[in-house]
mmCIF file of C-alpha atoms in Angstrom:
data_model
loop_
_atom_site.group_PDB
_atom_site.id
_atom_site.type_symbol
_atom_site.label_atom_id
_atom_site.label_comp_id
_atom_site.label_asym_id
_atom_site.label_seq_id
_atom_site.Cartn_x
_atom_site.Cartn_y
_atom_site.Cartn_z
ATOM 1 C CA MET A 8 -28.376 -96.882 -38.005
ATOM 2 C CA LEU A 9 -28.088 -94.587 -40.962
ATOM 3 C CA LEU A 10 -27.767 -97.305 -43.568
ATOM 4 C CA CYS A 11 -30.532 -99.807 -44.137
ATOM 5 C CA THR A 12 -30.127 -103.528 -44.784
ATOM 6 C CA GLN A 13 -32.109 -103.583 -47.991
ATOM 7 C CA PRO A 14 -30.466 -104.981 -51.132
ATOM 8 C CA CYS A 15 -28.310 -102.423 -52.913
ATOM 9 C CA PRO A 16 -30.108 -100.822 -55.867
ATOM 10 C CA GLU A 17 -28.781 -101.541 -59.311
ATOM 11 C CA ARG A 18 -26.191 -99.067 -60.530
ATOM 12 C CA PRO A 19 -28.336 -97.522 -63.326
ATOM 13 C CA MET A 20 -31.236 -96.951 -60.927
ATOM 14 C CA PHE A 21 -28.927 -95.443 -58.299
ATOM 15 C CA PHE A 22 -27.505 -92.894 -60.726
ATOM 16 C CA LEU A 23 -30.878 -92.276 -62.339
ATOM 17 C CA ARG A 24 -32.128 -91.070 -58.970
ATOM 18 C CA TRP A 25 -28.923 -89.348 -57.850
ATOM 19 C CA ILE A 26 -27.878 -87.304 -60.906
ATOM 20 C CA PRO A 27 -30.977 -85.035 -61.020
ATOM 21 C CA THR A 28 -30.062 -83.724 -57.555
ATOM 22 C CA PHE A 29 -27.657 -81.298 -59.256
ATOM 23 C CA LEU A 30 -30.721 -79.184 -60.044
ATOM 24 C CA ALA A 31 -31.062 -78.505 -56.319
ATOM 25 C CA PHE A 32 -27.979 -76.270 -56.393
ATOM 26 C CA PRO A 33 -29.284 -73.590 -58.798
ATOM 27 C CA LEU A 34 -32.765 -73.942 -57.303
ATOM 28 C CA GLY A 35 -31.503 -73.349 -53.781
ATOM 29 C CA GLU A 36 -29.320 -70.444 -54.883
ATOM 30 C CA SER A 37 -32.231 -68.849 -56.730
ATOM 31 C CA ILE A 38 -34.433 -69.105 -53.651
ATOM 32 C CA ALA A 39 -31.676 -67.652 -51.459
ATOM 33 C CA SER A 40 -31.144 -64.729 -53.836
ATOM 34 C CA ALA A 41 -34.878 -64.029 -54.042
ATOM 35 C CA VAL A 42 -35.277 -64.083 -50.266
ATOM 36 C CA LEU A 43 -32.051 -62.378 -49.169
ATOM 37 C CA GLY A 44 -30.898 -60.412 -52.207
ATOM 38 C CA THR A 45 -27.320 -60.128 -53.379
ATOM 39 C CA HIS A 46 -25.838 -58.261 -50.393
ATOM 40 C CA ARG A 47 -23.964 -60.591 -48.079
ATOM 41 C CA SER A 48 -22.925 -60.327 -44.453
ATOM 42 C CA PRO A 49 -21.853 -63.282 -42.294
ATOM 43 C CA LEU A 50 -25.413 -63.579 -41.012
ATOM 44 C CA THR A 51 -27.041 -63.444 -44.431
ATOM 45 C CA ALA A 52 -24.376 -65.824 -45.770
ATOM 46 C CA LEU A 53 -25.328 -68.239 -43.006
ATOM 47 C CA ALA A 54 -28.995 -67.912 -43.946
ATOM 48 C CA ALA A 55 -28.339 -68.180 -47.679
ATOM 49 C CA GLY A 56 -26.104 -71.205 -47.238
ATOM 50 C CA SER A 57 -28.721 -72.829 -45.029
ATOM 51 C CA ILE A 58 -31.347 -72.363 -47.727
ATOM 52 C CA VAL A 59 -29.077 -73.868 -50.371
ATOM 53 C CA GLY A 60 -28.025 -76.686 -48.056
ATOM 54 C CA GLY A 61 -31.613 -77.411 -47.097
ATOM 55 C CA VAL A 62 -32.689 -77.769 -50.721
ATOM 56 C CA VAL A 63 -29.625 -79.822 -51.683
ATOM 57 C CA GLY A 64 -29.803 -82.015 -48.580
ATOM 58 C CA ALA A 65 -33.511 -82.695 -49.072
ATOM 59 C CA ALA A 66 -32.995 -83.570 -52.736
ATOM 60 C CA GLN A 67 -30.137 -85.935 -51.910
ATOM 61 C CA CYS A 68 -32.121 -87.492 -49.076
ATOM 62 C CA LEU A 69 -35.069 -88.151 -51.384
ATOM 63 C CA ALA A 70 -32.780 -89.599 -54.041
ATOM 64 C CA LEU A 71 -31.057 -91.953 -51.596
ATOM 65 C CA GLY A 72 -34.365 -93.002 -50.074
ATOM 66 C CA ARG A 73 -34.032 -95.564 -47.309
ATOM 67 C CA LEU A 74 -30.261 -95.529 -47.572
ATOM 68 C CA VAL A 75 -30.151 -92.453 -45.312
ATOM 69 C CA ASP A 76 -32.323 -90.848 -42.668
ATOM 70 C CA TRP A 77 -33.453 -87.286 -41.930
ATOM 71 C CA ARG A 78 -30.071 -86.324 -40.461
ATOM 72 C CA TRP A 79 -28.507 -86.249 -43.924
ATOM 73 C CA ALA A 80 -30.758 -83.334 -44.932
ATOM 74 C CA VAL A 81 -30.508 -81.481 -41.623
ATOM 75 C CA TRP A 82 -26.738 -81.784 -41.313
ATOM 76 C CA THR A 83 -26.273 -80.720 -44.926
ATOM 77 C CA LEU A 84 -28.394 -77.640 -44.231
ATOM 78 C CA GLY A 85 -26.379 -76.669 -41.162
ATOM 79 C CA ALA A 86 -22.975 -77.453 -42.666
ATOM 80 C CA THR A 87 -23.643 -75.450 -45.826
ATOM 81 C CA GLY A 88 -24.737 -72.445 -43.785
ATOM 82 C CA VAL A 89 -21.661 -72.592 -41.559
ATOM 83 C CA GLY A 90 -19.365 -73.110 -44.544
ATOM 84 C CA CYS A 91 -20.775 -70.101 -46.399
ATOM 85 C CA ALA A 92 -20.496 -67.868 -43.346
ATOM 86 C CA LEU A 93 -16.889 -68.886 -42.672
ATOM 87 C CA SER A 94 -15.986 -68.445 -46.336
ATOM 88 C CA LEU A 95 -17.383 -64.931 -46.429
ATOM 89 C CA VAL A 96 -15.356 -63.971 -43.373
ATOM 90 C CA TRP A 97 -12.161 -65.495 -44.780
ATOM 91 C CA PHE A 98 -12.421 -64.723 -48.495
ATOM 92 C CA GLY A 99 -15.081 -62.050 -48.852
ATOM 93 C CA PRO A 100 -17.911 -62.162 -51.417
ATOM 94 C CA ALA A 101 -17.498 -64.775 -54.156
ATOM 95 C CA VAL A 102 -17.192 -62.259 -56.959
ATOM 96 C CA THR A 103 -13.901 -63.497 -58.432
ATOM 97 C CA PRO A 104 -12.965 -66.983 -59.689
ATOM 98 C CA ALA A 105 -10.494 -67.437 -56.835
ATOM 99 C CA ALA A 106 -12.994 -66.356 -54.165
ATOM 100 C CA ALA A 107 -15.762 -68.498 -55.678
ATOM 101 C CA ALA A 108 -13.505 -71.564 -55.800
ATOM 102 C CA ALA A 109 -12.275 -71.007 -52.241
ATOM 103 C CA THR A 110 -15.831 -70.503 -50.976
ATOM 104 C CA ALA A 111 -17.043 -73.710 -52.615
ATOM 105 C CA LEU A 112 -13.950 -75.622 -51.468
ATOM 106 C CA VAL A 113 -14.365 -74.659 -47.820
ATOM 107 C CA THR A 114 -18.141 -75.079 -47.833
ATOM 108 C CA GLY A 115 -17.836 -78.454 -49.516
ATOM 109 C CA GLY A 116 -15.288 -79.509 -46.929
ATOM 110 C CA VAL A 117 -17.623 -78.658 -44.065
ATOM 111 C CA VAL A 118 -20.501 -80.445 -45.779
ATOM 112 C CA GLY A 119 -18.311 -83.456 -46.550
ATOM 113 C CA VAL A 120 -17.215 -83.782 -42.927
ATOM 114 C CA ALA A 121 -20.809 -83.549 -41.716
ATOM 115 C CA GLN A 122 -22.100 -86.109 -44.215
ATOM 116 C CA GLY A 123 -19.067 -88.359 -43.818
ATOM 117 C CA SER A 124 -19.661 -88.627 -40.089
ATOM 118 C CA LEU A 125 -23.070 -90.146 -40.877
ATOM 119 C CA LEU A 126 -21.691 -92.938 -43.033
ATOM 120 C CA ARG A 127 -20.718 -94.933 -39.910
ATOM 121 C CA ARG A 128 -17.615 -96.344 -41.509
ATOM 122 C CA ARG A 129 -13.896 -96.080 -40.884
ATOM 123 C CA TRP A 130 -12.485 -92.597 -40.506
ATOM 124 C CA ARG A 131 -10.582 -93.042 -43.766
ATOM 125 C CA ILE A 132 -13.860 -93.430 -45.652
ATOM 126 C CA ALA A 133 -15.316 -90.356 -43.951
ATOM 127 C CA LEU A 134 -12.151 -88.405 -44.756
ATOM 128 C CA ALA A 135 -12.252 -89.558 -48.384
ATOM 129 C CA TRP A 136 -15.878 -88.451 -48.681
ATOM 130 C CA ALA A 137 -15.057 -85.056 -47.164
ATOM 131 C CA ALA A 138 -12.195 -84.615 -49.650
ATOM 132 C CA THR A 139 -14.450 -85.681 -52.532
ATOM 133 C CA VAL A 140 -17.170 -83.172 -51.697
ATOM 134 C CA SER A 141 -14.668 -80.389 -50.997
ATOM 135 C CA LEU A 142 -12.669 -80.831 -54.204
ATOM 136 C CA SER A 143 -15.675 -81.417 -56.456
ATOM 137 C CA TRP A 144 -17.454 -78.354 -55.058
ATOM 138 C CA GLY A 145 -14.284 -76.289 -55.383
ATOM 139 C CA VAL A 146 -13.877 -77.135 -59.052
ATOM 140 C CA ALA A 147 -17.586 -76.573 -59.612
ATOM 141 C CA GLY A 148 -17.333 -73.162 -57.943
ATOM 142 C CA LEU A 149 -14.505 -72.213 -60.282
ATOM 143 C CA VAL A 150 -16.396 -73.465 -63.338
ATOM 144 C CA GLY A 151 -19.537 -71.702 -62.139
ATOM 145 C CA THR A 152 -17.902 -68.285 -62.464
ATOM 146 C CA VAL A 153 -18.275 -68.643 -66.231
ATOM 147 C CA GLY A 154 -21.962 -67.893 -65.761
ATOM 148 C CA GLY A 155 -21.513 -65.604 -62.774
ATOM 149 C CA ALA A 156 -20.604 -66.362 -59.175
ATOM 150 C CA ARG A 157 -23.248 -67.845 -56.913
ATOM 151 C CA THR A 158 -23.684 -68.469 -53.205
ATOM 152 C CA VAL A 159 -21.874 -71.802 -53.245
ATOM 153 C CA LEU A 160 -21.239 -72.898 -56.803
ATOM 154 C CA GLY A 161 -22.669 -72.187 -60.218
ATOM 155 C CA SER A 162 -25.016 -74.524 -62.035
ATOM 156 C CA ASN A 163 -22.404 -74.995 -64.763
ATOM 157 C CA GLY A 164 -20.283 -77.057 -62.393
ATOM 158 C CA ALA A 165 -23.030 -78.605 -60.263
ATOM 159 C CA LEU A 166 -23.629 -81.468 -62.673
ATOM 160 C CA GLY A 167 -19.983 -82.499 -62.740
ATOM 161 C CA ALA A 168 -19.715 -82.335 -58.955
ATOM 162 C CA THR A 169 -22.864 -84.419 -58.570
ATOM 163 C CA VAL A 170 -21.533 -87.100 -60.929
ATOM 164 C CA VAL A 171 -18.237 -87.319 -59.038
ATOM 165 C CA MET A 172 -19.993 -87.514 -55.670
ATOM 166 C CA GLY A 173 -22.391 -90.145 -57.005
ATOM 167 C CA VAL A 174 -19.574 -92.413 -58.195
ATOM 168 C CA VAL A 175 -17.754 -92.202 -54.870
ATOM 169 C CA LEU A 176 -20.963 -92.595 -52.846
ATOM 170 C CA TRP A 177 -21.894 -95.710 -54.811
ATOM 171 C CA PHE A 178 -18.639 -97.440 -53.900
ATOM 172 C CA VAL A 179 -18.849 -96.248 -50.295
ATOM 173 C CA LEU A 180 -22.396 -97.499 -49.726
ATOM 174 C CA ARG A 181 -22.437 -100.633 -51.838
ATOM 175 C CA PRO A 182 -20.533 -103.050 -49.537
ATOM 176 C CA ARG A 183 -22.827 -102.184 -46.638
ATOM 177 C CA LEU A 184 -26.089 -102.528 -48.560
ATOM 178 C CA VAL A 185 -25.913 -106.008 -50.026
ATOM 179 C CA ARG A 186 -27.993 -108.384 -47.976
ATOM 180 C CA ARG A 187 -25.973 -111.425 -46.993
ATOM 181 C CA PRO A 188 -27.590 -114.776 -47.861
ATOM 182 C CA ALA A 189 -28.834 -116.874 -44.983
ATOM 183 C CA PRO A 190 -26.386 -119.574 -43.814
ATOM 184 C CA PRO A 191 -27.164 -123.092 -45.128
ATOM 185 C CA ALA A 192 -27.852 -124.389 -41.623
ATOM 186 C CA GLU A 193 -30.370 -121.644 -40.944
ATOM 187 C CA SER A 194 -32.094 -122.244 -44.278
ATOM 188 C CA SER A 195 -32.297 -125.976 -43.515
ATOM 189 C CA ARG A 196 -33.860 -125.346 -40.092
ATOM 190 C CA THR A 197 -36.409 -123.039 -41.686
ATOM 191 C CA MET A 198 -37.402 -125.688 -44.240
ATOM 192 C CA ASP A 199 -37.653 -128.378 -41.531
ATOM 193 C CA LEU A 200 -39.900 -126.139 -39.440
ATOM 194 C CA ALA A 201 -42.150 -125.428 -42.416
ATOM 195 C CA ALA A 202 -42.392 -129.142 -43.196
ATOM 196 C CA SER A 203 -43.306 -129.904 -39.574
ATOM 197 C CA ILE A 204 -46.105 -127.332 -39.610
ATOM 198 C CA ILE A 205 -47.531 -128.748 -42.839
ATOM 199 C CA ALA A 206 -47.370 -132.317 -41.537
ATOM 200 C CA ALA A 207 -49.157 -131.352 -38.308
ATOM 201 C CA ARG A 208 -52.161 -129.923 -40.148
ATOM 202 C CA PRO A 209 -55.267 -132.152 -40.524
ATOM 203 C CA GLY A 210 -55.006 -133.811 -43.883
ATOM 204 C CA GLY A 211 -51.430 -132.553 -44.206
ATOM 205 C CA THR A 212 -50.206 -136.045 -45.123
ATOM 206 C CA ARG A 213 -51.951 -138.610 -47.207
ATOM 207 C CA GLY A 214 -50.635 -141.497 -45.173
ATOM 208 C CA HIS A 215 -53.092 -140.895 -42.311
ATOM 209 C CA ARG A 216 -56.874 -141.156 -42.502
#
């Protein structure tokens, strides 16, 4: 199972851990640019997207902790690489606002589908998550052109996209994370068993010498 059965973290703590993951976007893009340069072919776009996706997926996985497993990071890595490669083939380099927005929109859609399939919920929830990631990344890619186009999206829009994804992810995960209280009958049997063990111990009751 991807989701654990631990009590759901309080909302402030959830967002306190989630929001800083927006820094993974510019970090991943900087690493990709340093390793691969600015020239892009479908192969280098695949590699660059994989680097960005690996950094972003790892950051999100660390932020979510036990709420997800290693597949979240790995699938984000692969989906981002595939999305970047497809976008380059379809739209060319992300050197214009339209191309940057389209690249981020498509890449976010691929990532959203990959991550949504791990949520183990109804297909409508997975589809909603895919749409959330795609649209938020697309807007972020458009906003990011203010500071220059990047591999996926600029840092100017990464924070907004991360906030939107965090809000949606909170509502998606929350119903599945709250531990249900034990039924009254089960609690009563547990107390009776504990009382029996105490009574059976030597000196457990004062009525016997």
